[in-house]
Structures are given as C-alpha cells and as structure tokens.
CSV table of C-alpha atoms in Angstrom, one decimal:
chain,number,residue,atom,x,y,z
S,1,UNK,CA,10.3,4.7,-46.4
S,2,UNK,CA,7.8,2.1,-47.4
S,3,UNK,CA,4.9,3.5,-49.5
S,4,UNK,CA,1.3,3.3,-48.9
S,5,UNK,CA,1.0,1.3,-52.5
S,6,UNK,CA,3.9,-1.1,-51.5
S,7,UNK,CA,1.8,-1.9,-48.1
S,8,UNK,CA,-0.9,-3.0,-50.3
S,9,UNK,CA,0.9,-5.2,-52.3
S,10,UNK,CA,2.2,-6.8,-49.3
S,11,UNK,CA,-1.4,-7.5,-47.9
S,12,UNK,CA,-2.3,-8.5,-51.3
S,13,UNK,CA,0.9,-11.1,-51.1
S,14,UNK,CA,0.2,-12.7,-47.5
S,15,UNK,CA,1.9,-10.1,-45.8
S,16,UNK,CA,5.1,-10.2,-47.7
S,17,UNK,CA,7.0,-7.9,-49.6
S,18,UNK,CA,8.7,-8.7,-52.9
S,19,UNK,CA,13.1,-7.8,-52.2
S,20,UNK,CA,12.3,-3.8,-53.0
S,21,UNK,CA,15.6,-2.2,-51.8
S,22,UNK,CA,14.2,0.4,-49.4
S,23,UNK,CA,15.9,4.0,-48.7
S,24,UNK,CA,17.2,3.4,-45.1
S,25,UNK,CA,15.6,6.2,-42.7
S,26,UNK,CA,17.4,8.4,-40.4
S,27,UNK,CA,15.3,7.1,-37.4
S,28,UNK,CA,15.9,3.7,-35.9
S,29,UNK,CA,12.5,4.0,-34.9
S,30,UNK,CA,11.2,4.4,-38.3
S,31,UNK,CA,13.4,1.8,-40.0
S,32,UNK,CA,13.1,-0.8,-37.6
S,33,UNK,CA,8.7,-0.4,-38.4
S,34,UNK,CA,9.2,-0.1,-42.0
S,35,UNK,CA,11.1,-3.5,-41.9
S,36,UNK,CA,8.6,-5.4,-39.9
S,37,UNK,CA,6.2,-3.8,-42.6
S,38,UNK,CA,8.1,-5.2,-45.2
S,39,UNK,CA,8.3,-8.7,-43.6
S,40,UNK,CA,4.7,-8.6,-43.3
S,41,UNK,CA,4.8,-8.9,-39.4
S,42,UNK,CA,1.7,-7.8,-37.1
S,43,UNK,CA,-1.0,-8.1,-39.1
S,44,UNK,CA,-3.8,-10.0,-37.5
S,45,UNK,CA,-2.7,-13.0,-39.5
S,46,UNK,CA,-0.6,-16.1,-38.9
S,47,UNK,CA,2.2,-17.9,-41.5
S,48,UNK,CA,-0.8,-19.4,-42.7
S,49,UNK,CA,-2.5,-16.6,-43.2
S,50,UNK,CA,-5.0,-17.5,-40.6
S,51,UNK,CA,-6.6,-14.9,-38.5
S,52,UNK,CA,-4.3,-14.1,-35.6
S,53,UNK,CA,-5.3,-12.4,-32.3
S,54,UNK,CA,-1.7,-11.7,-31.1
S,55,UNK,CA,-0.4,-9.4,-27.9
S,56,UNK,CA,2.8,-8.8,-29.9
S,57,UNK,CA,0.5,-7.6,-32.9
S,58,UNK,CA,-1.0,-5.5,-30.2
S,59,UNK,CA,2.1,-4.1,-29.1
S,60,UNK,CA,3.7,-3.5,-32.5
S,61,UNK,CA,0.3,-1.2,-33.6
S,62,UNK,CA,0.9,0.5,-30.2
S,63,UNK,CA,4.4,1.5,-31.5
S,64,UNK,CA,2.9,2.4,-34.9
S,65,UNK,CA,0.2,4.5,-33.5
S,66,UNK,CA,3.3,6.3,-32.0
S,67,UNK,CA,5.0,6.5,-35.1
S,68,UNK,CA,1.8,7.8,-37.2
S,69,UNK,CA,1.3,10.5,-34.3
S,70,UNK,CA,4.9,11.7,-34.6
S,71,UNK,CA,5.6,11.6,-38.7
S,72,UNK,CA,2.3,12.1,-39.6
S,73,UNK,CA,2.8,9.0,-42.5
S,74,UNK,CA,-0.6,7.4,-42.8
S,75,UNK,CA,0.9,4.3,-43.9
S,76,UNK,CA,1.4,3.5,-39.8
S,77,UNK,CA,-2.2,4.2,-39.5
S,78,UNK,CA,-3.7,2.1,-42.0
S,79,UNK,CA,-1.5,-1.0,-41.2
S,80,UNK,CA,-3.1,-0.9,-37.9
S,81,UNK,CA,-6.7,-0.6,-39.6
S,82,UNK,CA,-5.3,-3.6,-42.2
S,83,UNK,CA,-4.2,-5.7,-39.1
S,84,UNK,CA,-7.4,-5.2,-37.0
S,85,UNK,CA,-9.9,-5.5,-40.0
S,86,UNK,CA,-8.1,-8.9,-40.7
S,87,UNK,CA,-9.7,-10.2,-37.1
S,88,UNK,CA,-12.8,-8.2,-36.3
S,89,UNK,CA,-15.7,-8.8,-38.1
S,90,UNK,CA,-18.5,-6.2,-39.0
S,91,UNK,CA,-20.3,-7.1,-36.3
S,92,UNK,CA,-18.1,-6.7,-34.2
S,93,UNK,CA,-16.9,-10.5,-33.2
S,94,UNK,CA,-13.6,-11.3,-33.7
S,95,UNK,CA,-11.9,-14.5,-35.4
S,96,UNK,CA,-9.8,-16.8,-33.4
S,97,UNK,CA,-10.9,-15.9,-30.0
S,98,UNK,CA,-12.9,-17.3,-27.7
S,99,UNK,CA,-13.9,-16.6,-24.1
S,100,UNK,CA,-14.1,-19.8,-22.1
S,101,UNK,CA,-10.1,-20.5,-23.4
S,102,UNK,CA,-9.5,-17.1,-20.4
S,103,UNK,CA,-6.3,-16.5,-21.5
S,104,UNK,CA,-5.0,-12.7,-21.2
S,105,UNK,CA,-2.9,-12.7,-23.7
S,106,UNK,CA,-5.6,-11.6,-26.7
S,107,UNK,CA,-6.6,-8.5,-24.8
S,108,UNK,CA,-3.1,-6.2,-25.5
S,109,UNK,CA,-4.8,-6.0,-29.1
S,110,UNK,CA,-8.0,-4.4,-27.3
S,111,UNK,CA,-6.4,-0.8,-27.3
S,112,UNK,CA,-6.1,-1.1,-31.3
S,113,UNK,CA,-9.7,-1.9,-31.4
S,114,UNK,CA,-10.5,1.6,-29.4
S,115,UNK,CA,-8.0,3.7,-31.1
S,116,UNK,CA,-9.7,2.8,-34.5
S,117,UNK,CA,-13.3,3.5,-32.9
S,118,UNK,CA,-12.2,7.1,-31.7
S,119,UNK,CA,-10.4,8.0,-35.1
S,120,UNK,CA,-13.3,6.5,-37.6
S,121,UNK,CA,-16.6,6.0,-35.6
S,122,UNK,CA,-16.9,2.5,-37.1
S,123,UNK,CA,-19.1,0.8,-34.5
S,124,UNK,CA,-17.4,-2.9,-35.2
S,125,UNK,CA,-14.1,-1.8,-33.3
S,126,UNK,CA,-16.3,-0.9,-30.3
S,127,UNK,CA,-18.2,-4.0,-30.0
S,128,UNK,CA,-15.1,-5.7,-30.1
S,129,UNK,CA,-13.6,-3.6,-27.7
S,130,UNK,CA,-16.8,-4.5,-25.6
S,131,UNK,CA,-16.3,-8.3,-26.5
S,132,UNK,CA,-12.6,-7.9,-24.9
S,133,UNK,CA,-13.7,-6.2,-21.7
S,134,UNK,CA,-16.3,-8.6,-21.2
S,135,UNK,CA,-13.7,-11.2,-20.7
S,136,UNK,CA,-12.6,-9.5,-17.3
S,137,UNK,CA,-15.9,-10.0,-16.0
S,138,UNK,CA,-15.8,-13.9,-16.0
S,139,UNK,CA,-11.8,-14.2,-15.9
S,140,UNK,CA,-10.9,-16.8,-13.2
S,141,UNK,CA,-9.0,-14.9,-10.1
S,142,UNK,CA,-6.9,-15.8,-7.2
S,143,UNK,CA,-8.7,-16.0,-4.0
S,144,UNK,CA,-7.5,-12.3,-3.4
S,145,UNK,CA,-8.3,-11.3,-6.8
S,146,UNK,CA,-5.6,-11.8,-9.4
S,147,UNK,CA,-6.5,-12.4,-12.4
S,148,UNK,CA,-5.8,-16.2,-13.9
S,149,UNK,CA,-3.0,-15.8,-16.6
S,150,UNK,CA,-4.9,-18.5,-18.3
S,151,UNK,CA,-7.2,-20.9,-17.7
S,152,UNK,CA,-5.1,-23.8,-17.6
S,153,UNK,CA,-2.6,-21.9,-15.3
S,154,UNK,CA,-4.7,-22.3,-12.1
S,155,UNK,CA,-4.5,-19.3,-9.7
S,156,UNK,CA,-1.3,-18.1,-11.5
S,157,UNK,CA,-0.6,-14.7,-11.8
S,158,UNK,CA,2.6,-13.6,-14.5
S,159,UNK,CA,4.0,-10.5,-15.1
S,160,UNK,CA,3.4,-10.9,-18.6
S,161,UNK,CA,-0.6,-10.6,-17.9
S,162,UNK,CA,-0.2,-7.2,-16.4
S,163,UNK,CA,0.8,-6.3,-20.1
S,164,UNK,CA,-1.3,-7.6,-21.7
S,165,UNK,CA,-4.4,-6.9,-19.9
S,166,UNK,CA,-4.6,-4.2,-17.4
S,167,UNK,CA,-3.3,-1.9,-20.3
S,168,UNK,CA,-6.8,-2.6,-21.9
S,169,UNK,CA,-8.8,-2.3,-18.9
S,170,UNK,CA,-7.1,1.1,-17.9
S,171,UNK,CA,-7.6,2.2,-21.5
S,172,UNK,CA,-11.1,0.8,-21.6
S,173,UNK,CA,-12.3,2.4,-18.0
S,174,UNK,CA,-10.6,6.1,-19.2
S,175,UNK,CA,-12.4,5.8,-22.5
S,176,UNK,CA,-16.0,4.5,-21.5
S,177,UNK,CA,-16.3,4.4,-17.5
S,178,UNK,CA,-13.9,7.1,-16.5
S,179,UNK,CA,-15.6,7.6,-13.5
S,180,UNK,CA,-15.9,3.9,-12.3
S,181,UNK,CA,-13.5,3.9,-9.1
S,182,UNK,CA,-14.2,0.2,-8.5
S,183,UNK,CA,-12.9,-0.5,-11.9
S,184,UNK,CA,-10.0,1.8,-11.3
S,185,UNK,CA,-9.3,0.1,-8.1
S,186,UNK,CA,-9.1,-3.4,-10.0
S,187,UNK,CA,-6.9,-2.2,-12.6
S,188,UNK,CA,-4.8,-1.1,-9.7
S,189,UNK,CA,-4.9,-4.5,-7.4
S,190,UNK,CA,-3.5,-6.4,-10.3
S,191,UNK,CA,-0.3,-4.3,-10.1
S,192,UNK,CA,-0.5,-4.6,-6.5
S,193,UNK,CA,-0.9,-8.5,-6.1
S,194,UNK,CA,1.6,-9.1,-8.6
S,195,UNK,CA,3.8,-6.5,-6.7
S,196,UNK,CA,3.5,-8.2,-3.4
S,197,UNK,CA,4.3,-12.0,-4.3
S,198,UNK,CA,7.2,-11.7,-6.3
S,199,UNK,CA,9.3,-8.6,-5.7
S,200,UNK,CA,12.7,-10.0,-4.8
S,201,UNK,CA,13.9,-8.7,-1.0
S,202,UNK,CA,17.5,-8.0,-0.3
S,203,UNK,CA,18.1,-10.7,1.3
S,204,UNK,CA,17.4,-13.6,-0.9
S,205,UNK,CA,19.8,-15.8,-1.7
S,206,UNK,CA,19.7,-15.7,-5.3
S,207,UNK,CA,23.3,-14.9,-7.0
S,208,UNK,CA,21.7,-11.5,-8.6
S,209,UNK,CA,20.3,-9.0,-6.1
S,210,UNK,CA,17.8,-6.9,-8.1
S,211,UNK,CA,15.0,-6.3,-6.0
S,212,UNK,CA,12.7,-6.6,-9.0
S,213,UNK,CA,10.0,-9.0,-9.3
S,214,UNK,CA,10.3,-12.6,-10.2
S,215,UNK,CA,8.4,-13.9,-13.5
S,216,UNK,CA,5.2,-14.6,-11.5
S,217,UNK,CA,3.5,-16.7,-8.5
S,218,UNK,CA,1.1,-19.8,-7.8
S,219,UNK,CA,-1.2,-18.5,-5.0
S,220,UNK,CA,-1.7,-22.2,-4.2
S,221,UNK,CA,2.1,-23.0,-4.1
S,222,UNK,CA,0.7,-26.3,-6.6
S,223,UNK,CA,3.0,-25.5,-9.3
S,224,UNK,CA,6.0,-27.3,-9.8
S,225,UNK,CA,8.0,-24.3,-9.7
S,226,UNK,CA,6.1,-22.8,-6.6
S,227,UNK,CA,8.6,-21.7,-3.6
S,228,UNK,CA,7.2,-21.6,-0.3
S,229,UNK,CA,8.0,-18.0,-0.2
S,230,UNK,CA,4.7,-16.5,-1.5
S,231,UNK,CA,4.5,-19.1,-3.9
S,232,UNK,CA,7.0,-17.5,-6.1
S,233,UNK,CA,8.4,-18.4,-9.2
S,234,UNK,CA,12.5,-18.8,-8.9
S,235,UNK,CA,14.0,-16.4,-11.4
S,236,UNK,CA,13.8,-13.3,-12.4
S,237,UNK,CA,13.1,-13.3,-16.2
S,238,UNK,CA,14.4,-9.9,-17.8
S,239,UNK,CA,11.3,-9.7,-20.4
S,240,UNK,CA,8.6,-10.3,-17.9
S,241,UNK,CA,10.2,-7.7,-16.0
S,242,UNK,CA,10.0,-5.9,-19.1
S,243,UNK,CA,6.6,-6.4,-19.3
S,244,UNK,CA,5.5,-5.5,-16.0
S,245,UNK,CA,7.7,-2.0,-16.7
S,246,UNK,CA,6.3,-0.8,-19.7
S,247,UNK,CA,2.6,-1.6,-18.3
S,248,UNK,CA,3.4,0.7,-15.1
S,249,UNK,CA,4.4,3.7,-17.0
S,250,UNK,CA,1.9,3.0,-19.7
S,251,UNK,CA,-0.9,2.6,-17.0
S,252,UNK,CA,0.2,5.7,-14.8
S,253,UNK,CA,-0.4,7.5,-18.1
S,254,UNK,CA,-4.0,6.8,-17.8
S,255,UNK,CA,-4.7,6.5,-14.4
S,256,UNK,CA,-6.5,9.2,-12.1
S,257,UNK,CA,-4.6,11.0,-10.2
S,258,UNK,CA,-7.1,11.8,-8.0
S,259,UNK,CA,-8.0,8.0,-7.1
S,260,UNK,CA,-5.9,7.0,-4.0
S,261,UNK,CA,-4.3,3.7,-6.0
S,262,UNK,CA,-2.4,6.1,-7.8
S,263,UNK,CA,0.2,7.2,-5.4
S,264,UNK,CA,0.7,3.2,-4.7
S,265,UNK,CA,1.4,3.0,-8.3
S,266,UNK,CA,3.7,5.7,-8.9
S,267,UNK,CA,5.5,4.2,-5.7
S,268,UNK,CA,6.5,1.3,-7.9
S,269,UNK,CA,7.7,3.4,-10.6
S,270,UNK,CA,10.0,5.6,-8.0
S,271,UNK,CA,11.6,2.3,-6.8
S,272,UNK,CA,11.5,0.1,-10.1
S,273,UNK,CA,13.4,1.9,-12.5
S,274,UNK,CA,16.4,3.2,-10.3
S,275,UNK,CA,16.6,-0.9,-9.8
S,276,UNK,CA,16.7,-1.3,-13.4
S,277,UNK,CA,19.4,0.7,-14.1
S,278,UNK,CA,21.3,-0.2,-11.4
S,279,UNK,CA,20.9,-3.9,-12.3
S,280,UNK,CA,22.6,-3.6,-15.9
S,281,UNK,CA,26.0,-5.3,-16.5
S,282,UNK,CA,28.1,-3.0,-15.7
S,283,UNK,CA,30.2,-3.4,-18.9
S,284,UNK,CA,27.6,-4.2,-21.6
S,285,UNK,CA,24.9,-1.7,-20.1
S,286,UNK,CA,22.3,-4.1,-20.8
S,287,UNK,CA,20.3,-6.9,-18.9
S,288,UNK,CA,21.1,-10.7,-18.7
S,289,UNK,CA,18.3,-12.8,-19.6
S,290,UNK,CA,17.7,-14.8,-16.3
S,291,UNK,CA,18.6,-11.6,-13.8
S,292,UNK,CA,19.4,-13.6,-10.8
S,293,UNK,CA,22.1,-15.4,-12.5
S,294,UNK,CA,24.0,-12.7,-13.6
S,295,UNK,CA,27.3,-14.4,-15.8
S,296,UNK,CA,26.3,-18.1,-15.4
S,297,UNK,CA,27.1,-20.7,-18.5
S,298,UNK,CA,24.4,-20.4,-20.7
S,299,UNK,CA,23.2,-17.4,-19.3
S,300,UNK,CA,23.2,-14.2,-22.3
S,301,UNK,CA,22.4,-10.2,-22.8
S,302,UNK,CA,18.6,-10.6,-24.0
S,303,UNK,CA,17.7,-7.9,-26.6
S,304,UNK,CA,13.3,-7.4,-26.1
S,305,UNK,CA,13.9,-7.1,-22.3
S,306,UNK,CA,16.6,-4.3,-23.0
S,307,UNK,CA,14.7,-2.6,-25.4
S,308,UNK,CA,11.3,-2.3,-22.9
S,309,UNK,CA,13.4,-1.4,-20.3
S,310,UNK,CA,15.1,1.6,-22.5
S,311,UNK,CA,11.6,2.6,-23.6
S,312,UNK,CA,10.0,2.2,-20.2
S,313,UNK,CA,12.8,3.8,-18.0
S,314,UNK,CA,12.7,7.0,-20.7
S,315,UNK,CA,9.1,7.4,-20.2
S,316,UNK,CA,8.9,7.3,-16.9
S,317,UNK,CA,11.8,9.7,-16.7
S,318,UNK,CA,10.1,12.2,-19.4
S,319,UNK,CA,7.0,12.0,-17.1
S,320,UNK,CA,8.1,12.9,-14.1
S,321,UNK,CA,7.2,9.5,-12.3
S,322,UNK,CA,10.8,9.2,-11.3
S,323,UNK,CA,13.2,11.7,-10.4
S,324,UNK,CA,16.6,11.3,-12.6
S,325,UNK,CA,18.2,14.8,-10.9
S,326,UNK,CA,22.0,13.1,-11.8
S,327,UNK,CA,20.8,12.1,-15.2
S,328,UNK,CA,22.1,8.3,-14.0
S,329,UNK,CA,19.1,6.9,-15.6
S,330,UNK,CA,19.0,8.6,-18.8
S,331,UNK,CA,22.7,7.9,-19.2
S,332,UNK,CA,22.2,4.3,-18.6
S,333,UNK,CA,19.6,3.9,-20.8
S,334,UNK,CA,21.5,5.9,-23.6
S,335,UNK,CA,24.0,3.4,-23.0
S,336,UNK,CA,22.0,0.4,-23.3
S,337,UNK,CA,20.3,1.7,-26.6
S,338,UNK,CA,24.2,1.9,-27.7
S,339,UNK,CA,24.7,-1.2,-27.1
S,340,UNK,CA,21.6,-2.6,-28.8
S,341,UNK,CA,21.7,-0.6,-32.3
S,342,UNK,CA,25.5,-1.7,-32.1
S,343,UNK,CA,25.0,-5.6,-31.3
S,344,UNK,CA,21.2,-6.6,-32.4
S,345,UNK,CA,20.7,-4.4,-35.6
S,346,UNK,CA,21.8,-5.9,-39.0
S,347,UNK,CA,21.5,-3.7,-41.6
S,348,UNK,CA,20.6,-5.6,-44.6
S,349,UNK,CA,20.9,-5.3,-48.3
S,350,UNK,CA,17.5,-4.1,-49.1
S,351,UNK,CA,17.6,-1.3,-47.1
S,352,UNK,CA,15.6,-3.0,-44.1
S,353,UNK,CA,17.3,-4.5,-40.9
S,354,UNK,CA,17.2,-7.7,-39.0
S,355,UNK,CA,16.8,-7.7,-35.0
S,356,UNK,CA,18.9,-10.3,-33.4
S,357,UNK,CA,19.1,-12.1,-29.9
S,358,UNK,CA,15.1,-11.9,-28.9
S,359,UNK,CA,14.5,-15.5,-27.1
S,360,UNK,CA,11.4,-16.8,-28.6
S,361,UNK,CA,9.1,-17.8,-25.3
S,362,UNK,CA,9.6,-18.0,-21.7
S,363,UNK,CA,6.5,-19.8,-19.9
S,364,UNK,CA,5.7,-21.0,-16.4
S,365,UNK,CA,3.5,-23.6,-17.9
S,366,UNK,CA,7.0,-25.1,-17.3
S,367,UNK,CA,9.5,-26.8,-14.8
S,368,UNK,CA,10.7,-22.6,-14.4
S,369,UNK,CA,14.0,-23.7,-13.7
S,370,UNK,CA,17.4,-22.0,-15.1
S,371,UNK,CA,18.1,-24.5,-17.6
S,372,UNK,CA,14.6,-23.9,-19.5
S,373,UNK,CA,15.1,-20.7,-19.6
S,374,UNK,CA,18.2,-21.1,-21.3
S,375,UNK,CA,17.5,-23.7,-23.6
S,376,UNK,CA,14.6,-21.9,-25.4
S,377,UNK,CA,15.4,-20.9,-28.7
S,378,UNK,CA,16.7,-17.3,-29.9
S,379,UNK,CA,14.1,-16.4,-32.9
S,380,UNK,CA,15.7,-13.6,-36.0
S,381,UNK,CA,13.0,-10.4,-36.1
S,382,UNK,CA,10.8,-12.2,-33.1
S,383,UNK,CA,8.1,-9.4,-33.2
S,384,UNK,CA,8.2,-9.4,-29.3
S,385,UNK,CA,11.1,-7.8,-29.4
S,386,UNK,CA,11.6,-5.4,-32.5
S,387,UNK,CA,8.3,-4.0,-31.5
S,388,UNK,CA,9.9,-3.3,-28.2
S,389,UNK,CA,12.9,-1.6,-30.4
S,390,UNK,CA,10.8,0.8,-32.1
S,391,UNK,CA,9.3,1.9,-28.9
S,392,UNK,CA,12.4,2.3,-27.5
S,393,UNK,CA,13.9,4.3,-30.3
S,394,UNK,CA,10.7,6.4,-30.0
S,395,UNK,CA,11.8,7.7,-26.5
S,396,UNK,CA,15.1,7.6,-27.3
S,397,UNK,CA,14.6,9.8,-30.2
S,398,UNK,CA,12.7,12.4,-27.8
S,399,UNK,CA,15.8,13.0,-26.0
C-alpha cells in the first residue's frame, strides 16, 4: 500500500510517482485506488499541473472517502485534501471555475468541499460549497424546470448531469438546509423530468429493448439528434445510464423519507435495477456500450458503465431500495464483476494495475448517431472508469 511519504513525493513531482514496486493488496478496491494515486490522477490538476475542477476527480474522491472510512488509512483522506487544496483558495474561491459557463460537470467536486469542511472546520471549504450551490440559483432551465446540462446546450437535459449536479444538490440541502422542502422537491424534479423524457417504452423499435433511459433530451427539439418522441436522443448509452443509476442510489441515501417525492425516487429504483440485471449480455454478464444495438458491428462491452451498474445495483440491494428475494440481481452483479476483474484489470510489474476498455467520451454535443458513439477513443486508465471500479469493488467486497 502507498505510504504518505510516497504520496507527498507524487505531489512534489507533479502528481506522478517514480516506478517503485508496490505490494499488491488483497482488495481490488484498494489496489485500484493505490494504482490511481501512483499515477497522480484525481488530484485537482490537469496533465500540465494546472488547476482543474473535474467531475472525474469528484467521483474518485468519493471513492477515497469510502476507502478511508473502511480502512482508516489516512493516505486517502490526505489525497482528497491535497486535490481540493489545489483548486480551493483561502478565500473560498475556486480556480478554473466560473459560473457564467454554466456547466453542471464541475459540481460533482462539491461534495468533497463539504466533506473537508465537516472534517476540518476550515471555512474555505464551506465557502467553496456555497459558491457551487449559488450556481444552481442561476443555472438555465427548460420550461419545465430541468437544468440545462451546459449553457452551450440550450434546453438539453442529459443523464450525466443528474450525477454531476444532483448528488451535490442533495448533500448540500441535507447538510445546510435540511427542512427546505422546496429544494428537496427541486432535486427530485431533476430525476423526474429526465425519467419522463428519456425512458424507453416497451414498444420501442430499437434492436435492444431494455426499458432504461436514453442519453438525454432536448425539450425544444432543435438539436440535430432530437427525435419527435419527447425530443429524446436516439440511443441508450451505457455510461449515461450508469451516471443516473449511481446518482439515484446516492441521492436516495440522503433524501428525507418523509418527503412525498421519496416514494417516486424509490419507485424508479425498484423499476430500474431489475431492468439493469436483465439487460446484461447473457454470455459475458456485462453490457453493450450502446445498449440499443446489442451485437451490432463496432459495438463492444464497455467497462465504466459496467462498473457503475455493479456499484449502484449492489448498493440498491444492500440498502433495501430494491428486493432481490431470489438473489438474481446480486448473482448478476457478481458475474459482471468477475468479467471485469478477468478482462479489464491488468496487473503490472510494479505492483499496480491498469484499467482497460473505458470509452473516453460520449457527448450529445454531437450528431448523436451510433457511428459517433462507437468512433470515440477507448482510453487506458481513464479515471471515470477506474474510479467506478473502486466503487464497484467496495460494494462487492461488502458481500
């Protein structure tokens, strides 16, 4: 396991450790996290050591928080703090972040600010969280009230944005405005509208019928990809559904059960997670990159979305959001996790591991075609996927 001295050295070297052989931990979650740290990823800086506010870093920092709580290894806490301190200034301002850009993506780093404020009491972290929360007051919305994913994508709601903004929105509300029923209703509204506009109907004409969620929608139907059916996107993209699934279980954990919208969110979970189980490829146990086109030439099994499904599904069962009386959901996630460790984890000579087969990007700032999605590059050790694997491993290791 990495030592605090090695982490300090990594930061001093701009985030990268020299090739020091590390002992392989028994836990895949620990192994993956230590490998990510050894590569200097997720620490608030980009590849040029410039400050970067990143949802990927926020995702990884959430995984490190869980690892710290599980192991007590302060390495993980210190890495979170180092990463946040690279972007949050003493006055609470956040480097490389401006509200006028109005993207939801940076907000996923917000829970890390709140966590550090809870643990240290340092006022700058609370000020940074307040700054992020203020963005939601001015974020453009569709006529129905869905946050635009970004100011450059008018009237578009993406599944990605639910994970980026609404987990932070819920955590902030719980911590600082727990009786704000209007805020809780607004958090739920984001899930509701996304669900209503993107749920695949059982009589759809797609090759793959999953009854999961298309990537996004344009309420005004002006985007090149927006279909007459609710302005939805043409395809169900695996990772987008993964973002929504993770957001759903993480938000249910925070949402007040006495609020009338809790039952609606819970109903989504009860519907969604059996559908995720059923959508897995029967042979491999994992899921197609484009879920509406199973087996089509160019399609493949993608690792980030699969890891997200394993994490979210196992957590949903563990916390009782979905019944698994016959054990089929857990059985399915075990099979998927086994495929992941056998096919996407590559041990390295220095004791770390590589994470394979994560697509670099999938954006509705495109033409939204099948050809677009399958043409996007597959990245080695992409943090979106590697961090999701840490989360999936932590849930799997609870079994």
